[in-house]
Short mmCIF file of C-alpha atoms in Angstrom, two decimals:
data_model
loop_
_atom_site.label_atom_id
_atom_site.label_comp_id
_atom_site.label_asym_id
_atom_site.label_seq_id
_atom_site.Cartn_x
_atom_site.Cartn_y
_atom_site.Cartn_z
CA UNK A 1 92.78 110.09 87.57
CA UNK A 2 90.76 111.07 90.52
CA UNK A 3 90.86 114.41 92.95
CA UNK A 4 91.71 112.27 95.65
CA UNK A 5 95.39 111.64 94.24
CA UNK A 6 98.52 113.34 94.42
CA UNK A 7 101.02 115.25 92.09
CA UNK A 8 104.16 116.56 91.94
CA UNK A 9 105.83 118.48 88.81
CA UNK A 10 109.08 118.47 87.59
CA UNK A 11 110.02 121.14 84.39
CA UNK A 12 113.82 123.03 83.49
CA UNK A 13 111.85 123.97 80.49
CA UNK A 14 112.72 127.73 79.47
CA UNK A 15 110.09 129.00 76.80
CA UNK A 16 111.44 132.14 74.92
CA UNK A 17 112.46 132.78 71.14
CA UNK A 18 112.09 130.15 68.82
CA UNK A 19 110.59 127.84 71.09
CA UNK A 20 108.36 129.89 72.15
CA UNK A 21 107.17 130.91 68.68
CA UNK A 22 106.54 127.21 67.61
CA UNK A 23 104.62 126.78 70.95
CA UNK A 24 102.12 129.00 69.78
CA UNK A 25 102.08 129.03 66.00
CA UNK A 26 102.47 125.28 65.92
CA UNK A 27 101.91 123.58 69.14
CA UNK A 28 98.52 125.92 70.00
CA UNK A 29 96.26 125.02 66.85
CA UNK A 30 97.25 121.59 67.35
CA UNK A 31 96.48 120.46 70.72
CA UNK A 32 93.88 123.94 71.43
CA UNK A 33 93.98 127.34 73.56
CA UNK A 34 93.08 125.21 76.57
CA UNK A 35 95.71 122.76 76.66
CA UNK A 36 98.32 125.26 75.62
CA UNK A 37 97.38 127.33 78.67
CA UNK A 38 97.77 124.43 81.06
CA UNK A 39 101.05 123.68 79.54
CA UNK A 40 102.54 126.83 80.25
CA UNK A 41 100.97 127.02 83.48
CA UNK A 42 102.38 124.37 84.40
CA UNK A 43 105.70 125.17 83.14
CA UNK A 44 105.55 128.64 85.31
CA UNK A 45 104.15 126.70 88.47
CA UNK A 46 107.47 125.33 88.62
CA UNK A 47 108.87 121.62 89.66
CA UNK A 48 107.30 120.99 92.91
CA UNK A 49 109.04 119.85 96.10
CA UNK A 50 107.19 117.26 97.52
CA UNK A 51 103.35 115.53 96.53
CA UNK A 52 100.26 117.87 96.79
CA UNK A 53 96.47 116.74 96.08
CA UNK A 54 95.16 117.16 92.62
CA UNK A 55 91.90 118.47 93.94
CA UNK A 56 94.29 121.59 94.69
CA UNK A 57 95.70 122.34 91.16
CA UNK A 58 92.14 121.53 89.81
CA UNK A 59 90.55 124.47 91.60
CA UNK A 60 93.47 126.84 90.61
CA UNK A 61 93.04 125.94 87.44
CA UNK A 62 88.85 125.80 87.75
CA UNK A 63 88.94 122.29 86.16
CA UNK A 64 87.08 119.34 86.60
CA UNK A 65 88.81 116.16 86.82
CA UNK A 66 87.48 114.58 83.51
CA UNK A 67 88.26 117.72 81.75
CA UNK A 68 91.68 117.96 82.96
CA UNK A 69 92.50 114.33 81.90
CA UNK A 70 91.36 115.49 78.68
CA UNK A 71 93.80 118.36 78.45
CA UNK A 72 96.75 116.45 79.80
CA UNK A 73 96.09 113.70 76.79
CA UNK A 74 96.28 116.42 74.28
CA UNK A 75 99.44 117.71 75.58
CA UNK A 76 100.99 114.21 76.06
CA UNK A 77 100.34 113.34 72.52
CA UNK A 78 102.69 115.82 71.02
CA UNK A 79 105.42 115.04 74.05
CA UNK A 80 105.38 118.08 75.76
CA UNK A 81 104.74 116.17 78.92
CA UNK A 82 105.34 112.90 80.43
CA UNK A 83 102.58 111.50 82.76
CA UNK A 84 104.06 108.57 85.12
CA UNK A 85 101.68 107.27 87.60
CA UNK A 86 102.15 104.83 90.41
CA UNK A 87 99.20 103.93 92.27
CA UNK A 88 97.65 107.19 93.63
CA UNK A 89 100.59 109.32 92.51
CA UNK A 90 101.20 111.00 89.66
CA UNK A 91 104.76 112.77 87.92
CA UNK A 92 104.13 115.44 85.38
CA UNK A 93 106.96 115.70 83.73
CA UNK A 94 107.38 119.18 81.21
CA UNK A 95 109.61 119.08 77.77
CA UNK A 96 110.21 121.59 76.21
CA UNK A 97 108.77 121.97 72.69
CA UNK A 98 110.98 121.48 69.51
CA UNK A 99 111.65 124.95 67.75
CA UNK A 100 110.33 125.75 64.40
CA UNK A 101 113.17 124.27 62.31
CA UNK A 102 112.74 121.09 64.69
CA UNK A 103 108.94 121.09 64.07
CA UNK A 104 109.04 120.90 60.27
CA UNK A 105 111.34 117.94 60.65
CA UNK A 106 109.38 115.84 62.46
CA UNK A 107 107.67 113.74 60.15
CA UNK A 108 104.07 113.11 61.69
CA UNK A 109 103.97 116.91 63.09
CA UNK A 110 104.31 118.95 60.21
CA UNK A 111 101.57 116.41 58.02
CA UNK A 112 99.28 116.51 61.16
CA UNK A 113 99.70 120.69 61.10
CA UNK A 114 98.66 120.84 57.01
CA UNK A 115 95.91 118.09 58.47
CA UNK A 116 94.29 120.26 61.17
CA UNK A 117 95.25 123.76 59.51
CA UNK A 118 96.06 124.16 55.95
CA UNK A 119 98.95 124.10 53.61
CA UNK A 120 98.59 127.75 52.55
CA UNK A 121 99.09 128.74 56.52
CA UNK A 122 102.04 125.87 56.85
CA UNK A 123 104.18 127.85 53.80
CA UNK A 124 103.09 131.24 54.93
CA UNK A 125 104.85 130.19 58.91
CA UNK A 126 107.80 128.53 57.42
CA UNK A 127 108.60 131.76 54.90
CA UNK A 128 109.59 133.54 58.38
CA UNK A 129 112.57 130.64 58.51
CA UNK A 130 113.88 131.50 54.93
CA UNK A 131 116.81 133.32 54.80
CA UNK A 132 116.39 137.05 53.97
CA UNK A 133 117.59 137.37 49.85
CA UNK A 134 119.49 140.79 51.14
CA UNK A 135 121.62 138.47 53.49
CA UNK A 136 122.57 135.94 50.39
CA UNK A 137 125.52 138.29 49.22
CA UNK A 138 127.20 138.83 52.61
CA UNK A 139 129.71 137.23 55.04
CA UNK A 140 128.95 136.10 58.35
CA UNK A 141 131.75 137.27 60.45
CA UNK A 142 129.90 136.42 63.28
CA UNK A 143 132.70 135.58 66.45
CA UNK A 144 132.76 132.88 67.43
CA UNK A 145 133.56 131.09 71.18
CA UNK A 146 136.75 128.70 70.58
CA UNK A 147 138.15 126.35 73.09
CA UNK A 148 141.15 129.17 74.11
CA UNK A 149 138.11 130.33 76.09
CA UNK A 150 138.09 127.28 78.07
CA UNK A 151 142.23 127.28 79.16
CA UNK A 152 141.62 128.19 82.90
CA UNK A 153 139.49 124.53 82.76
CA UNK A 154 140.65 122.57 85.46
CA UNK A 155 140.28 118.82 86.19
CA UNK A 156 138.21 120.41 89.60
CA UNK A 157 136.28 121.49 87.40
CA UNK A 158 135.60 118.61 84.91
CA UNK A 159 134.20 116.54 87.78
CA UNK A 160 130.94 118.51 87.63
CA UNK A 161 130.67 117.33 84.35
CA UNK A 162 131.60 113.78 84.90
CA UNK A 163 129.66 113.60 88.12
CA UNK A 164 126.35 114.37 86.06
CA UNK A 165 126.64 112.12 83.25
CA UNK A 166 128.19 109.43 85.72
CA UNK A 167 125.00 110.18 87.95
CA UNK A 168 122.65 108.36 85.30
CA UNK A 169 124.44 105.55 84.70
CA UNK A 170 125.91 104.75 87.60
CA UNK A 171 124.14 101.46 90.25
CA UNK A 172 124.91 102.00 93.74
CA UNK A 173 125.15 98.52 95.54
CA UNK A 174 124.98 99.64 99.37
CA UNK A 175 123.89 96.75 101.32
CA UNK A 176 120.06 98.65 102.65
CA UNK A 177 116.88 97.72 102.11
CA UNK A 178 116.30 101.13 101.17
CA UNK A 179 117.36 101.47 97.14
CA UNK A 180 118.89 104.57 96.52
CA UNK A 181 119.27 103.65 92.86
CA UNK A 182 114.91 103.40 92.41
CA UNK A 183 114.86 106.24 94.76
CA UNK A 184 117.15 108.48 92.27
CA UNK A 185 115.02 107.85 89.46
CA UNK A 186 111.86 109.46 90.60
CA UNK A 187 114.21 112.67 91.70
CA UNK A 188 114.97 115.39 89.63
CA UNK A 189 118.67 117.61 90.15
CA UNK A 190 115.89 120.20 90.89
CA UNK A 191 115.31 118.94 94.07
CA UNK A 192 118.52 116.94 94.91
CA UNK A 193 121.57 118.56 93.08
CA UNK A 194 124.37 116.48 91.41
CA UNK A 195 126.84 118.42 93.95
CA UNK A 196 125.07 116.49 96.42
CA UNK A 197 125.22 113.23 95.48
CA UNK A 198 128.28 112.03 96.73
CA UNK A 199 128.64 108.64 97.30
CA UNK A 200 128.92 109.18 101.17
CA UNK A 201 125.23 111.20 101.04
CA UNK A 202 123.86 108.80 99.31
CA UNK A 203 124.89 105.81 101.61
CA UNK A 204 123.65 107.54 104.64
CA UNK A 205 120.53 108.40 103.03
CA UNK A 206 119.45 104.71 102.17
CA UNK A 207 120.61 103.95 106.11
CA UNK A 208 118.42 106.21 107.46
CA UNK A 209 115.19 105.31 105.46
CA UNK A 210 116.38 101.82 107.15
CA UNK A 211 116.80 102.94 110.46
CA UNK A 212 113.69 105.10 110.34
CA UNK A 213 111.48 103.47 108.52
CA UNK A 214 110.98 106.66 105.68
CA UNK A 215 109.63 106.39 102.80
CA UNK A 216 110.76 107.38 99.74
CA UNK A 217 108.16 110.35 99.01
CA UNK A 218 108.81 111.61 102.63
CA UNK A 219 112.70 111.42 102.15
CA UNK A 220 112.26 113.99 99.21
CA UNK A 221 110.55 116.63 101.48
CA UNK A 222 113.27 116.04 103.87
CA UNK A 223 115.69 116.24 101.69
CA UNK A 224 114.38 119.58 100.40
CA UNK A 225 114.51 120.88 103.70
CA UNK A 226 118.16 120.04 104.60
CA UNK A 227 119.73 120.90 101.34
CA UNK A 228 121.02 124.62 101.42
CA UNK A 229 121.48 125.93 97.92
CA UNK A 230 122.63 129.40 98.31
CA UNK A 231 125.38 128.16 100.93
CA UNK A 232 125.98 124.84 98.99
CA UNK A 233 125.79 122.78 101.87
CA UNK A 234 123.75 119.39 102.50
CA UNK A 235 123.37 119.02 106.20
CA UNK A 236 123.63 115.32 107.20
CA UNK A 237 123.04 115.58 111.05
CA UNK A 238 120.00 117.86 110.08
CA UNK A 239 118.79 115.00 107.92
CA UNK A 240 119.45 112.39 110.47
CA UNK A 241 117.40 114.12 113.49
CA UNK A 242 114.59 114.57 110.80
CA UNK A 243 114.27 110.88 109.92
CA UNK A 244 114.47 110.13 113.76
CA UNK A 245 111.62 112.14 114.15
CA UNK A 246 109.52 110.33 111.55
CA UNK A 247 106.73 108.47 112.15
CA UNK A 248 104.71 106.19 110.46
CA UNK A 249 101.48 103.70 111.16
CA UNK A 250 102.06 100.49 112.99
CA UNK A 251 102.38 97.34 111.14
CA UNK A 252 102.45 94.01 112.96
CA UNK A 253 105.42 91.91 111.05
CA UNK A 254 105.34 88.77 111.21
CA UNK A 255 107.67 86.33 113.00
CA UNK A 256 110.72 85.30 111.35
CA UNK A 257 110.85 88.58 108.68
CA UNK A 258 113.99 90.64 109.50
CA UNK A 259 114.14 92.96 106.41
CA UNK A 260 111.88 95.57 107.72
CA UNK A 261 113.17 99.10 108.79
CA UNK A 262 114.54 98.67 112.31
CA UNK A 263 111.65 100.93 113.85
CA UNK A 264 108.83 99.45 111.96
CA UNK A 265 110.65 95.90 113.40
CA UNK A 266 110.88 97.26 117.10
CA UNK A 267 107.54 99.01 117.17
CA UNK A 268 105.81 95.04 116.05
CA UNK A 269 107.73 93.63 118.92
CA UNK A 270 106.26 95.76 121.29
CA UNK A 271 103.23 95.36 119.96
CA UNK A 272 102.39 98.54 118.49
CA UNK A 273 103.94 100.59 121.25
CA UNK A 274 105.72 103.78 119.36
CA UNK A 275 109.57 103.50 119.67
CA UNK A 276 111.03 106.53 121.93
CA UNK A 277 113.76 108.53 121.61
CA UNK A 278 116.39 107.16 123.31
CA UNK A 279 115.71 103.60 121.40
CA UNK A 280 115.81 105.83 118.04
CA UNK A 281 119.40 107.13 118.96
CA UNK A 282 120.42 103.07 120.06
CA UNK A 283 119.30 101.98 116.74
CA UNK A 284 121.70 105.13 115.06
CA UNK A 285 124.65 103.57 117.46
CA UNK A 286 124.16 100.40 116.33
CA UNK A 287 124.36 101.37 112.89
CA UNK A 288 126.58 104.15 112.76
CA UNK A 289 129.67 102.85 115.07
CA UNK A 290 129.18 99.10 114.45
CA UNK A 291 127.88 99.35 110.71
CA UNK A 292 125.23 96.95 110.85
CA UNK A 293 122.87 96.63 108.26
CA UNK A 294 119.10 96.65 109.14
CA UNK A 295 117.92 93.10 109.33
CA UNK A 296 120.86 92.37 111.58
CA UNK A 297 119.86 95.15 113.94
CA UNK A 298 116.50 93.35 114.25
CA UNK A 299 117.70 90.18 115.22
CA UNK A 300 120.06 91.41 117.79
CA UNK A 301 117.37 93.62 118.93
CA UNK A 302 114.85 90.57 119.16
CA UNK A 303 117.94 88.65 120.80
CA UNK A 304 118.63 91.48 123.62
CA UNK A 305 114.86 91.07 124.26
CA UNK A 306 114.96 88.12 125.12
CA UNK A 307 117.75 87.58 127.28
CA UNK A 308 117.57 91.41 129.03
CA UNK A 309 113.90 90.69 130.25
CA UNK A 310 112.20 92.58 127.66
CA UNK A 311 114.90 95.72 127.81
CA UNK A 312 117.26 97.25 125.56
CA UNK A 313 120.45 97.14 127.52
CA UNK A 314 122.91 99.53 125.85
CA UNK A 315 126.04 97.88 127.02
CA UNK A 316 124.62 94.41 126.17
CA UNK A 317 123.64 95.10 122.79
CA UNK A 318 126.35 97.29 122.08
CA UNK A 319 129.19 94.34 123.20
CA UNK A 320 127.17 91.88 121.09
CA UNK A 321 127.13 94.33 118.05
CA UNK A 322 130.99 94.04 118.58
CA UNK A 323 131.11 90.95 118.18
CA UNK A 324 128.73 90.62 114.98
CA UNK A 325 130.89 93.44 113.63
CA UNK A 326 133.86 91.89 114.38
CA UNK A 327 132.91 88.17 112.87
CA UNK A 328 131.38 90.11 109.51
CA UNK A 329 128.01 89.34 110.06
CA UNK A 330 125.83 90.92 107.35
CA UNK A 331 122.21 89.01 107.06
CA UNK A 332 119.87 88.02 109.39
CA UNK A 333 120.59 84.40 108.51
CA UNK A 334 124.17 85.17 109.96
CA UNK A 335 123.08 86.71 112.84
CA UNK A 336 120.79 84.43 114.07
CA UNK A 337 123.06 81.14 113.38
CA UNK A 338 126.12 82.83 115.51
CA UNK A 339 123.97 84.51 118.18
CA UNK A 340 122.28 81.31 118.43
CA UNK A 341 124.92 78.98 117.71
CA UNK A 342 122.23 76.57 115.78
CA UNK A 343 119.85 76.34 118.80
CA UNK A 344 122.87 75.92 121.48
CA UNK A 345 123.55 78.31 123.95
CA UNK A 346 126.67 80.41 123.36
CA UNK A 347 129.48 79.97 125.13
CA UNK A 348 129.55 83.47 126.72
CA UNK A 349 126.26 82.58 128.30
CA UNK A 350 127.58 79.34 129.45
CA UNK A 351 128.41 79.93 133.83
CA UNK A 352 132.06 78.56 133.90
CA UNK A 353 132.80 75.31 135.65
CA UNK A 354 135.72 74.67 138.09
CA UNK A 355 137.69 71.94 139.00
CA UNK A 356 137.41 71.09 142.77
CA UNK A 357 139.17 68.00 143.18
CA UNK A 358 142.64 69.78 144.53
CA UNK A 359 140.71 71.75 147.19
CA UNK A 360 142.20 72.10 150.43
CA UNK A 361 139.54 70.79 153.05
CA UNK A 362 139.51 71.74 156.59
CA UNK A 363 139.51 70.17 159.83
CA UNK A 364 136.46 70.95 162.54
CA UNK A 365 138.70 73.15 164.64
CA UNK A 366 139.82 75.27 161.74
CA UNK A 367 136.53 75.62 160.47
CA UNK A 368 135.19 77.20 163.81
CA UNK A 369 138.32 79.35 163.72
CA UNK A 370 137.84 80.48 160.46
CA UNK A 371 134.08 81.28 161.20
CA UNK A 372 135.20 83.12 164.60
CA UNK A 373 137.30 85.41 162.40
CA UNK A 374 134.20 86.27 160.13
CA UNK A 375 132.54 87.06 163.33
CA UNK A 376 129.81 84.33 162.28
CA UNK A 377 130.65 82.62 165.41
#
């Protein structure tokens, strides 16, 4: 690890009773004060909504880097975190710790425990899990919650159920270059909940990280900002207009590549030249009215170029992206062979020819008459 990288944290860990109790009378003397504290400072801090620099959680926490590695090692080993890295970014994920009955189950634990403490202090914790000997003689008429409890249930209801266990399993297969299904992993229902993730969110999402060339760590802080818990709303158009206004560094893509985000794609042709507004909202039309996927909307974008003298005619892209809709033309390979017609000219760009042969020709006379009418004469 290194200062220089980023973090984010995702936890729904809860610590209280039992769990709490084997945090600190099992967990602590096993992975040390310092490590425990981290943990649950961590698990207070909360999951985090976008990436922030590590240098910023090591000075709240007055840590050095090395040291801090250390700490996180200790608290991986006895899985109550998950580090995933990917290049410069990092995912601390919490768990929650197993409860004291859990603990003494786990076969490696509870040896490791006797290891590091002693056996006398393992059978003096686990006497607090015996069962009283003034309880032995007596009844548990305890109540209990039965499914009666349940019989205003309806299937409404059930689907936020299914939804959430469907969520995990389920591959989305939307034709974008933009892959909801990688970008889901990395998300947590903290930050994006299940109510959310209808299939219609989802496909405009993953068309507007192809329109707008976002990425997925910048998606999450936009989604974050769109997403209205209290009022249960997720704002699309707010979403849209904040993608629009995304920028990103200029890449020069090289001739012939098509599956690029349409602005990243427009911003090479113009050679670096930032793509304005009004292109931004012909790019949405394109997609949103004539559903075309990205690389498509780069070649007919290169195309218009090229025949509109360098401009992006509205009404002549939008009649071509008609036409492409129209003839289901979904890759760039498509595109290209029926806007290009294999190297031919279309026939819409043909000039139309006319047969002359039955033309009425005129005399000398009526000719001067006809010009003395047009006042030519």
């Amino acid at each position: 690890m290194l200062g220089k990288d980023y973090y984010r944290i995702e936890t729904d860990v809860e610590l209280s009773g039992e769990k709490l109790k084997s945090l600190v009378f099992f967990y602590g003397p096993l992975i040390g004060c310092e490590a425990l504290n981290l943990y649950e400072y961590l698990v207070l801090k909360g999951s985090s909504i976008g990436y922030a620099k590590l240098n910023d959680l090591l000075q709240e926490l007055n840590l050095s880097i090395d040291h801090f590695e250390e700490l996180i090692g200790h608290i991986n080993e006895f899985r109550l975190l998950k580090t995933l890295k990917k290049e410069d970014h990092y995912i601390f994920v919490l768990q929650a710790p197993l409860d004291m009955n859990e603990f003494i189950k786990d076969d490696i634990f509870v040896r490791y425990f006797i290891l590091k403490t002693s056996g006398a202090n393992y059978q003096k914790l686990i006497s607090t899990l015996v069962e009283p000997d003034e309880h032995r003689d007596f009844e548990n008429v305890s109540k209990t919650l039965t499914s009666e409890a349940l019989s205003g249930w309806t299937k409404s209801d059930e689907t936020y159920i299914n939804k959430s266990r469907k969520s995990k399993k389920e591959k989305y297969d939307f034709n974008t270059l933009f892959d909801i299904n990688v970008f889901l992993k990395d998300i947590s229902p903290t930050l994006f909940p299940m109510r959310f993730r209808t299939r219609n969110n989802l496909e405009k999402i993953a068309i507007y990280g192809d329109l707008y060339d976002v990425s997925y760590d910048r998606m999450r802080v936009y989604l974050a900002q769109v997403s209205d818990f209290d009022a249960d709303s997720f704002d699309l158009k707010k979403l849209e207009k904040a993608c629009m206004s995304s920028s990103r560094n200029y890449e020069k893509i090289e001739k012939g590549r098509y599956d690029v985000p349409c602005v990243r794609f427009l911003m090479s042709l113009q050679d670096g030249k930032e793509v304005t507004e009004s292109d931004r909202y012909l790019l949405s039309k394109l997609s949103a009215k004539y559903h075309l996927s990205a690389p498509v909307i780069n070649v007919l974008v290169e195309y218009g170029l090229k025949n509109c003298d360098n401009r992006l005619v509205e009404k002549y892209l939008t009649k071509t992206a008609a036409d492409l809709h129209r003839n289901d033309i979904n890759t760039a390979d498509e595109a290209l062979k029926w806007l290009y017609n294999s190297g031919e000219k279309r026939s819409e760009d043909k000039l139309p020819s006319y047969d002359t042969s039955n033309n009425t020709s005129l005399s000398e006379s009526d000719e001067e008459e006809l010009l003395k009418l047009m006042g030519k004469k």
